[in-house]
Short mmCIF file of C-alpha atoms in Angstrom, two decimals:
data_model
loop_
_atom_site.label_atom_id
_atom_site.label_comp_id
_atom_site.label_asym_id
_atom_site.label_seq_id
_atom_site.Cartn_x
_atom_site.Cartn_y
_atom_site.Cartn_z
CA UNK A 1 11.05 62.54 -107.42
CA UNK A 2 11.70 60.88 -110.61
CA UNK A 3 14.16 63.35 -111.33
CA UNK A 4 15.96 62.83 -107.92
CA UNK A 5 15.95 59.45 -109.14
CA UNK A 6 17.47 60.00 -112.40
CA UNK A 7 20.32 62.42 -111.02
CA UNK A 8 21.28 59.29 -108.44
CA UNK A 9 21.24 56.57 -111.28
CA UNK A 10 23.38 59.18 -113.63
CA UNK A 11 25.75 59.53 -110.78
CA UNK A 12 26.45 56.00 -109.60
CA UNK A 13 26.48 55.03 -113.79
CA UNK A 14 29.18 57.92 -113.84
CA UNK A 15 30.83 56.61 -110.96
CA UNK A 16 30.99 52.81 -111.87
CA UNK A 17 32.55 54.64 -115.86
CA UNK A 18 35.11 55.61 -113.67
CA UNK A 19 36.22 52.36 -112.33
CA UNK A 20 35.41 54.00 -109.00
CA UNK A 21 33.24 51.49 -106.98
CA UNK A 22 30.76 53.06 -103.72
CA UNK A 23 32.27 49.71 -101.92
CA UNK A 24 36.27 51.03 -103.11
CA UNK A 25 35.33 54.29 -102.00
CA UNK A 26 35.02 53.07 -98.49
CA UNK A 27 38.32 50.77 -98.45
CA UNK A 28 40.58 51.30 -95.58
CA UNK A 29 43.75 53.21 -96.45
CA UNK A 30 47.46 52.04 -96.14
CA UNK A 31 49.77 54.77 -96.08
CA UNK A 32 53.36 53.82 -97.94
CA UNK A 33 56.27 56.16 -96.45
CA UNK A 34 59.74 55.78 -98.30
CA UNK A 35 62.82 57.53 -99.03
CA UNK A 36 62.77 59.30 -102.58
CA UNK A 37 62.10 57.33 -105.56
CA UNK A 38 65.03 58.19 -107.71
CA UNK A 39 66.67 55.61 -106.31
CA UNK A 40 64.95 52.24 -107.75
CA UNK A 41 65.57 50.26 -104.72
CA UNK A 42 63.07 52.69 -102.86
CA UNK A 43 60.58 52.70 -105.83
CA UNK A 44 60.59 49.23 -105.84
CA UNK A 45 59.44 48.76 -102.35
CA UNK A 46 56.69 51.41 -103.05
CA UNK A 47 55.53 49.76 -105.69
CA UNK A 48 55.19 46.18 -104.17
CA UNK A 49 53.84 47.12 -101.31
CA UNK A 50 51.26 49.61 -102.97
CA UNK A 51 50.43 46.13 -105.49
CA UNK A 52 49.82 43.80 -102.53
CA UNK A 53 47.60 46.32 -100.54
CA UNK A 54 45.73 46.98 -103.27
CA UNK A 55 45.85 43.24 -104.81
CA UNK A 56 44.26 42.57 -100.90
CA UNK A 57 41.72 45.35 -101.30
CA UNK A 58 42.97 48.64 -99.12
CA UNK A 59 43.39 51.64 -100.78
CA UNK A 60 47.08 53.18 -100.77
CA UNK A 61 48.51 56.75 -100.35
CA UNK A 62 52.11 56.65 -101.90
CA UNK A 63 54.86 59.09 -99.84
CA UNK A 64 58.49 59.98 -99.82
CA UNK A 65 60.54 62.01 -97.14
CA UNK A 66 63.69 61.86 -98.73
CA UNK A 67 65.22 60.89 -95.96
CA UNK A 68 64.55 64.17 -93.94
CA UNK A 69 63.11 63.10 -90.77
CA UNK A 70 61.24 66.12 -90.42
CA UNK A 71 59.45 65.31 -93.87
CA UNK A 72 59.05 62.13 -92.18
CA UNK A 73 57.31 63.37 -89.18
CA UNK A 74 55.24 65.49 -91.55
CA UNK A 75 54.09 62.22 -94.01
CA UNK A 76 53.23 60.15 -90.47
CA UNK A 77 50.81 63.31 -89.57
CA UNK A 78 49.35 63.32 -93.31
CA UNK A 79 48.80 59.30 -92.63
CA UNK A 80 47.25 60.51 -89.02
CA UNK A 81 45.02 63.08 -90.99
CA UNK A 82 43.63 60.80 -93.31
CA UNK A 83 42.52 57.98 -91.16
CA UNK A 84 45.36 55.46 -92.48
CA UNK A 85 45.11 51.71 -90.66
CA UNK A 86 48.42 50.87 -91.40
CA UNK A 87 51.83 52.07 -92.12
CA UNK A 88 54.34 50.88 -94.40
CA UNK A 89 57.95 52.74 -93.92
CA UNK A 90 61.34 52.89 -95.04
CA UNK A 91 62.45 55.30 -92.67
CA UNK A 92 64.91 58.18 -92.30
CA UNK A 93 67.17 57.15 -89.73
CA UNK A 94 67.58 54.75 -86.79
CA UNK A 95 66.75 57.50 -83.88
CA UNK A 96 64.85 60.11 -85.38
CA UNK A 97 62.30 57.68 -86.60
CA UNK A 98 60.78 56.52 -82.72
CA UNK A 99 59.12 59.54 -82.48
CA UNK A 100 57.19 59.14 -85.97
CA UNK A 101 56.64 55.69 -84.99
CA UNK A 102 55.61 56.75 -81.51
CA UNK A 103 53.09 58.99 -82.63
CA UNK A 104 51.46 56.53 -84.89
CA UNK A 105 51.17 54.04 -82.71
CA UNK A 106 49.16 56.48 -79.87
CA UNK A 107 47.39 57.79 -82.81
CA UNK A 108 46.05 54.25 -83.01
CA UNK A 109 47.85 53.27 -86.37
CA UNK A 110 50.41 50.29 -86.40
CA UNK A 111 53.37 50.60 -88.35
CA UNK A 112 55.40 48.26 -90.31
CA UNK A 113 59.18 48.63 -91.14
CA UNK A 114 61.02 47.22 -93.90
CA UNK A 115 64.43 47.83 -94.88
CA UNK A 116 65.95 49.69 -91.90
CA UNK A 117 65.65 48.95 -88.32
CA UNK A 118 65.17 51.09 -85.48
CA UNK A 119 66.63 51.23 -82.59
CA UNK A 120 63.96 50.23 -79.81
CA UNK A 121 61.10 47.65 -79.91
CA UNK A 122 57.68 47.65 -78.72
CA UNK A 123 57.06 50.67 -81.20
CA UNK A 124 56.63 49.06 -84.64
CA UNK A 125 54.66 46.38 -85.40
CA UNK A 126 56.95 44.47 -87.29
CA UNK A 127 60.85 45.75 -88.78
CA UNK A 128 61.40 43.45 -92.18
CA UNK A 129 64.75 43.56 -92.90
CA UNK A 130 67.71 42.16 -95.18
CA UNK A 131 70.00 40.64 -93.57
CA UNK A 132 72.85 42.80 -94.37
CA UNK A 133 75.52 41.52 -92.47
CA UNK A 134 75.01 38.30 -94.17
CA UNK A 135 74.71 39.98 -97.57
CA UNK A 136 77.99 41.82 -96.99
CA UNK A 137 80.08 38.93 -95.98
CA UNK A 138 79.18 37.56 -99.21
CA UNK A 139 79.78 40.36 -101.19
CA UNK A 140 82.88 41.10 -99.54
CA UNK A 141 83.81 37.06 -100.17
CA UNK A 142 83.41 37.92 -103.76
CA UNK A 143 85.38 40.95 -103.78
CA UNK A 144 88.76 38.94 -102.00
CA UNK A 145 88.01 36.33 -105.14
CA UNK A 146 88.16 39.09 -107.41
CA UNK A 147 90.93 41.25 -106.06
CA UNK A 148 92.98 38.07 -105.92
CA UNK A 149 93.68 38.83 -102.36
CA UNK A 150 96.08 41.79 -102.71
CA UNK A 151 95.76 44.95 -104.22
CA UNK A 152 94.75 49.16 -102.59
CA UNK A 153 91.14 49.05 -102.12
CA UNK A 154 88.46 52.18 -101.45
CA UNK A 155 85.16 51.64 -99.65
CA UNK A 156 82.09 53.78 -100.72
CA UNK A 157 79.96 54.01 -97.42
CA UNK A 158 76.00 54.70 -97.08
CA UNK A 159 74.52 57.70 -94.90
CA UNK A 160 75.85 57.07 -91.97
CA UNK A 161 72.59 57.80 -89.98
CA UNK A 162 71.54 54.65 -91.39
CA UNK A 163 72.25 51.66 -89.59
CA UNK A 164 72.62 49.56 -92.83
CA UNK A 165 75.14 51.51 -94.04
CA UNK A 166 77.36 50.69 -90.53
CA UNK A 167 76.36 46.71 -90.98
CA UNK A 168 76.94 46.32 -94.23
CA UNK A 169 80.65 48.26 -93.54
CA UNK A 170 81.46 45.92 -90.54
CA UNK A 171 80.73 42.77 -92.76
CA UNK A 172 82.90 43.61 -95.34
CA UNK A 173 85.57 44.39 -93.22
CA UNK A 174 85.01 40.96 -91.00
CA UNK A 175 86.04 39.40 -94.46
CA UNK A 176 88.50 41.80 -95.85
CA UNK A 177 90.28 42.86 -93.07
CA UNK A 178 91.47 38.78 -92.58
CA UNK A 179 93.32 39.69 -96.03
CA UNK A 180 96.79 41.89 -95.20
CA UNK A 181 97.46 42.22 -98.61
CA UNK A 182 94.53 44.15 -99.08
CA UNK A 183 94.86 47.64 -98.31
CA UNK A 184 92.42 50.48 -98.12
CA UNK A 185 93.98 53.11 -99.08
CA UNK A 186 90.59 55.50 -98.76
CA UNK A 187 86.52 55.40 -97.07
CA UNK A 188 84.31 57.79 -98.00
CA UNK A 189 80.35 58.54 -96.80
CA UNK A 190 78.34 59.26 -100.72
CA UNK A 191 75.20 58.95 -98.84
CA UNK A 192 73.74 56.49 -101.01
CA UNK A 193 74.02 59.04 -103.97
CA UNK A 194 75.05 58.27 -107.09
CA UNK A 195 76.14 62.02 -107.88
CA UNK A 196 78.37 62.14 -104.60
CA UNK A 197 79.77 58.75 -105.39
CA UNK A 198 80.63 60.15 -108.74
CA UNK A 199 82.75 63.18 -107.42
CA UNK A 200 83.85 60.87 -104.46
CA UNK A 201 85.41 58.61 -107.12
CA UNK A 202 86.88 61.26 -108.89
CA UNK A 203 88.86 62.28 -105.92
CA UNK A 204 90.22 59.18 -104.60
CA UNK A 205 91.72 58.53 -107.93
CA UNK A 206 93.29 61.38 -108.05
CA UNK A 207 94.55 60.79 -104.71
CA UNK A 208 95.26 57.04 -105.18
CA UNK A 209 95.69 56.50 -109.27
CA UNK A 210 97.15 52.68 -108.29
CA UNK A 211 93.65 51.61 -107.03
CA UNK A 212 92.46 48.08 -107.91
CA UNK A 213 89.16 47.73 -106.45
CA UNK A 214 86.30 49.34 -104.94
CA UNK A 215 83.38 47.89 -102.85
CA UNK A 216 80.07 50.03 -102.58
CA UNK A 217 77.45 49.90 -99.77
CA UNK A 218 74.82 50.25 -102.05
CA UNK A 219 74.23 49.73 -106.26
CA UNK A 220 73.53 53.52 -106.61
CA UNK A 221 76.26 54.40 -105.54
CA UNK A 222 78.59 51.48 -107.40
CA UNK A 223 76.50 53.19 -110.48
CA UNK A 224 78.07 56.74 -109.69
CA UNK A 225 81.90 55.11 -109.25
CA UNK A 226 81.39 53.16 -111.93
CA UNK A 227 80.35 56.21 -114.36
CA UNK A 228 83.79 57.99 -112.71
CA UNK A 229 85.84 55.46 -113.32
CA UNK A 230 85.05 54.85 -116.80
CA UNK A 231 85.52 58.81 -117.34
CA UNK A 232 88.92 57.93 -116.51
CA UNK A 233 89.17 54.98 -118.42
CA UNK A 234 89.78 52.85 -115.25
CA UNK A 235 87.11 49.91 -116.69
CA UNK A 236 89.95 48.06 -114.77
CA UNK A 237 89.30 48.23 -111.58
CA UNK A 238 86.76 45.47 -109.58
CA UNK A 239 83.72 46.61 -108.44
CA UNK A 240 80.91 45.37 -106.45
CA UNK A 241 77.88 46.96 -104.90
CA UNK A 242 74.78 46.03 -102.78
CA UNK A 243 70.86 45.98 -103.64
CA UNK A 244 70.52 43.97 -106.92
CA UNK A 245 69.61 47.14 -108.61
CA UNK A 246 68.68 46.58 -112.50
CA UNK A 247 71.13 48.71 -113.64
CA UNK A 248 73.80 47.21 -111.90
CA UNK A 249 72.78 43.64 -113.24
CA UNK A 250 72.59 45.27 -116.82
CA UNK A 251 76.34 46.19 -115.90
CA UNK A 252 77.61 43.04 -114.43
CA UNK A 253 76.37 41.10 -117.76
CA UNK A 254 77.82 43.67 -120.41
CA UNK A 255 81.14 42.97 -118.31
CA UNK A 256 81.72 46.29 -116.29
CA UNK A 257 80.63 46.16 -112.71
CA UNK A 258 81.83 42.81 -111.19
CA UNK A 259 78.82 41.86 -108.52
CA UNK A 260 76.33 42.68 -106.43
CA UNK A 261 74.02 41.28 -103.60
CA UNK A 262 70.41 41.16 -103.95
CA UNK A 263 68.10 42.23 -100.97
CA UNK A 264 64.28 41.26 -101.73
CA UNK A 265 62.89 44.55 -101.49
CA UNK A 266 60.13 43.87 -103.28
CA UNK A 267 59.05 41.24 -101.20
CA UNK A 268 60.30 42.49 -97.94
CA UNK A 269 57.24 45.10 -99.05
CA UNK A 270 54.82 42.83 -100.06
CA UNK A 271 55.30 41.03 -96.72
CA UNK A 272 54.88 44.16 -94.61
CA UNK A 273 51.53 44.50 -96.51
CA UNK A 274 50.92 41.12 -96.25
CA UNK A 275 51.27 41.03 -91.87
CA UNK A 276 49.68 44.43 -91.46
CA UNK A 277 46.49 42.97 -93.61
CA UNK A 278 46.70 39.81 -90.84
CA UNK A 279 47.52 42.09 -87.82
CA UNK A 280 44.37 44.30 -88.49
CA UNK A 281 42.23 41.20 -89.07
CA UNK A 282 43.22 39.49 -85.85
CA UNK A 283 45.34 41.37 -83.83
CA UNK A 284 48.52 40.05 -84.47
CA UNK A 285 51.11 38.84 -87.07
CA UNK A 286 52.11 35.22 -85.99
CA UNK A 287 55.90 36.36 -86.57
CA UNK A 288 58.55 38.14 -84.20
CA UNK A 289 58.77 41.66 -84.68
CA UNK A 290 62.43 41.69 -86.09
CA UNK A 291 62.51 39.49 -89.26
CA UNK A 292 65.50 39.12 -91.21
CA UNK A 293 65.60 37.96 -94.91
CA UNK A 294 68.58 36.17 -96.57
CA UNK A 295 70.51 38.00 -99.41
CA UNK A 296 71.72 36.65 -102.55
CA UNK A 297 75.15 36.62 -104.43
CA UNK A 298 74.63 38.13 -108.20
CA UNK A 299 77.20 37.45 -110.53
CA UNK A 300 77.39 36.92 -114.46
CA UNK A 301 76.49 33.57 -113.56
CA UNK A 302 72.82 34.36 -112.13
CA UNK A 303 72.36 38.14 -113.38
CA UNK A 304 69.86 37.49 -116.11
CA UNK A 305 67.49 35.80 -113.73
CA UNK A 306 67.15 39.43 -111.65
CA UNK A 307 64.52 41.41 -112.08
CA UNK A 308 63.65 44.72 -110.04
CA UNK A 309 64.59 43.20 -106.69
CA UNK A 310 63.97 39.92 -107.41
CA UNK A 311 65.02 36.52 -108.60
CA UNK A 312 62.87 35.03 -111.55
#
């Protein structure tokens, strides 16, 4: 008996070395589902919402389906498998993603969207978004400023399965388009990649050597046109992109690309966490399920107050 004793006492004491509490060890599981983490924007939401569940006590399993929504089907079944409460998602697409969310949701599991919408309701919980129509105007405003209302123009556009990537296109052209002067003279899909964006850049200014200006649907992929454009030694031509990305701020201040517009996506995560921890307390979130959230203008002006996602 004693030595029964002394094996349980050596365990727990191992256990607590650890770090590893019996009460942690019981904590209900949030399951965080995003699009790859190369791109900082995604790792950023990850990484606030994995903070903020853990920060309120849940333990966190951290996923990616680069935006493959049969990997995403696949991370909603691992979250199914291992008992998850809640779902945080970025998902892969407007459509294909009511299935996943379906399937959660008769599995028992709520889920909570930030970043991208879907396109029915009733399904998710909650779908946290930027307002990117707003956010686009703005950037788009900025980019008329710049251009000095005249000039050939290209357009770097997201995936087009994502419905961002179509709202953030429409508000820039809401703006632009009032502007005859300004011409686009080429639009191209880079799929929020900074490698395509690179080789899309390279092409249009081989087709188009007169550009002036180019405005990005996202910072990733500004970062890629950027890169292309200084290869050619076109440091030149205006630029502005979307997210707030670090590396684009670190580019707006050492004078290259022109501006961005910040989306909150680390809060927009931390929120999600944040209503899923209320909704599985009392049943509910006390907000609408579509939520929008405002986006910010980043220029030299503001730049070195941004940091990962957010304003200091």
């Amino acid at each position: 008996m004693r030595f029964t004793k002394a094996l349980l006492a050596a365990g727990i004491a191992g256990t607590l070395a650890l770090g590893v509490s019996v009460a942690a060890q019981a904590a209900d599981l949030v399951a965080i589902i995003t699009p790859s983490h190369d791109n900082p924007f995604f790792k950023a939401e990850a990484e606030g919402a994995q903070k903020r569940a853990q920060a309120l006590g849940y333990d966190t399993i951290v996923l990616v389906h680069d935006d493959d929504a049969n990997k995403q089907m696949e991370r909603i079944d691992t979250a199914i498998a291992r008992g998850a409460k809640a779902i945080i998602l970025d998902n892969a697409g407007a459509d294909a993603t009511v299935a996943a969310v379906q399937k959660a949701k008769d599995a028992g599991i709520p889920s909570f969207l930030i970043d991208r919408e879907i396109n029915v309701t009733g399904v998710a919980v909650a779908q946290i978004v930027s307002n990117n129509y707003q956010g686009a105007q703005l950037g788009a405003q900025e980019f008329v400023r710049l251009m000095g209302e005249k000039g050939n123009y290209a357009e770097l556009v997201g995936r087009e399965a994502d419905t961002n990537a179509g709202i953030r296109s429409q508000g820039y052209h809401d703006v632009i388009d009032d502007y005859p002067d300004l011409k686009m003279v080429a639009r191209q899909s880079a799929n929020w990649s900074q490698t395509e964006a690179f080789s899309k850049m390279e092409s249009i200014l081989q087709a188009h050597p007169d550009i002036k200006g180019v405005i990005s649907g996202n910072d990733t992929m500004a970062m890629g046109a950027w890169a292309a454009l200084t290869a050619a030694g076109r440091t030149d031509v205006i630029l502005v992109g979307f997210d707030g990305s670090n590396d684009v701020r670190d580019s707006i201040r050492q004078g290259g690309i022109k501006a961005t517009v910040l989306q909150p996506a680390y809060r927009q995560a931390e929120l999600a966490v944040e209503q899923a921890d209320q909704f599985l307390k009392t049943g509910k979130t006390g907000q609408s399920e579509k939520q929008l959230m405002d986006c910010l203008l980043i220029t030299p002006d503001n730049a070195g107050k941004l940091e990962t996602f957010a304003m200091k």
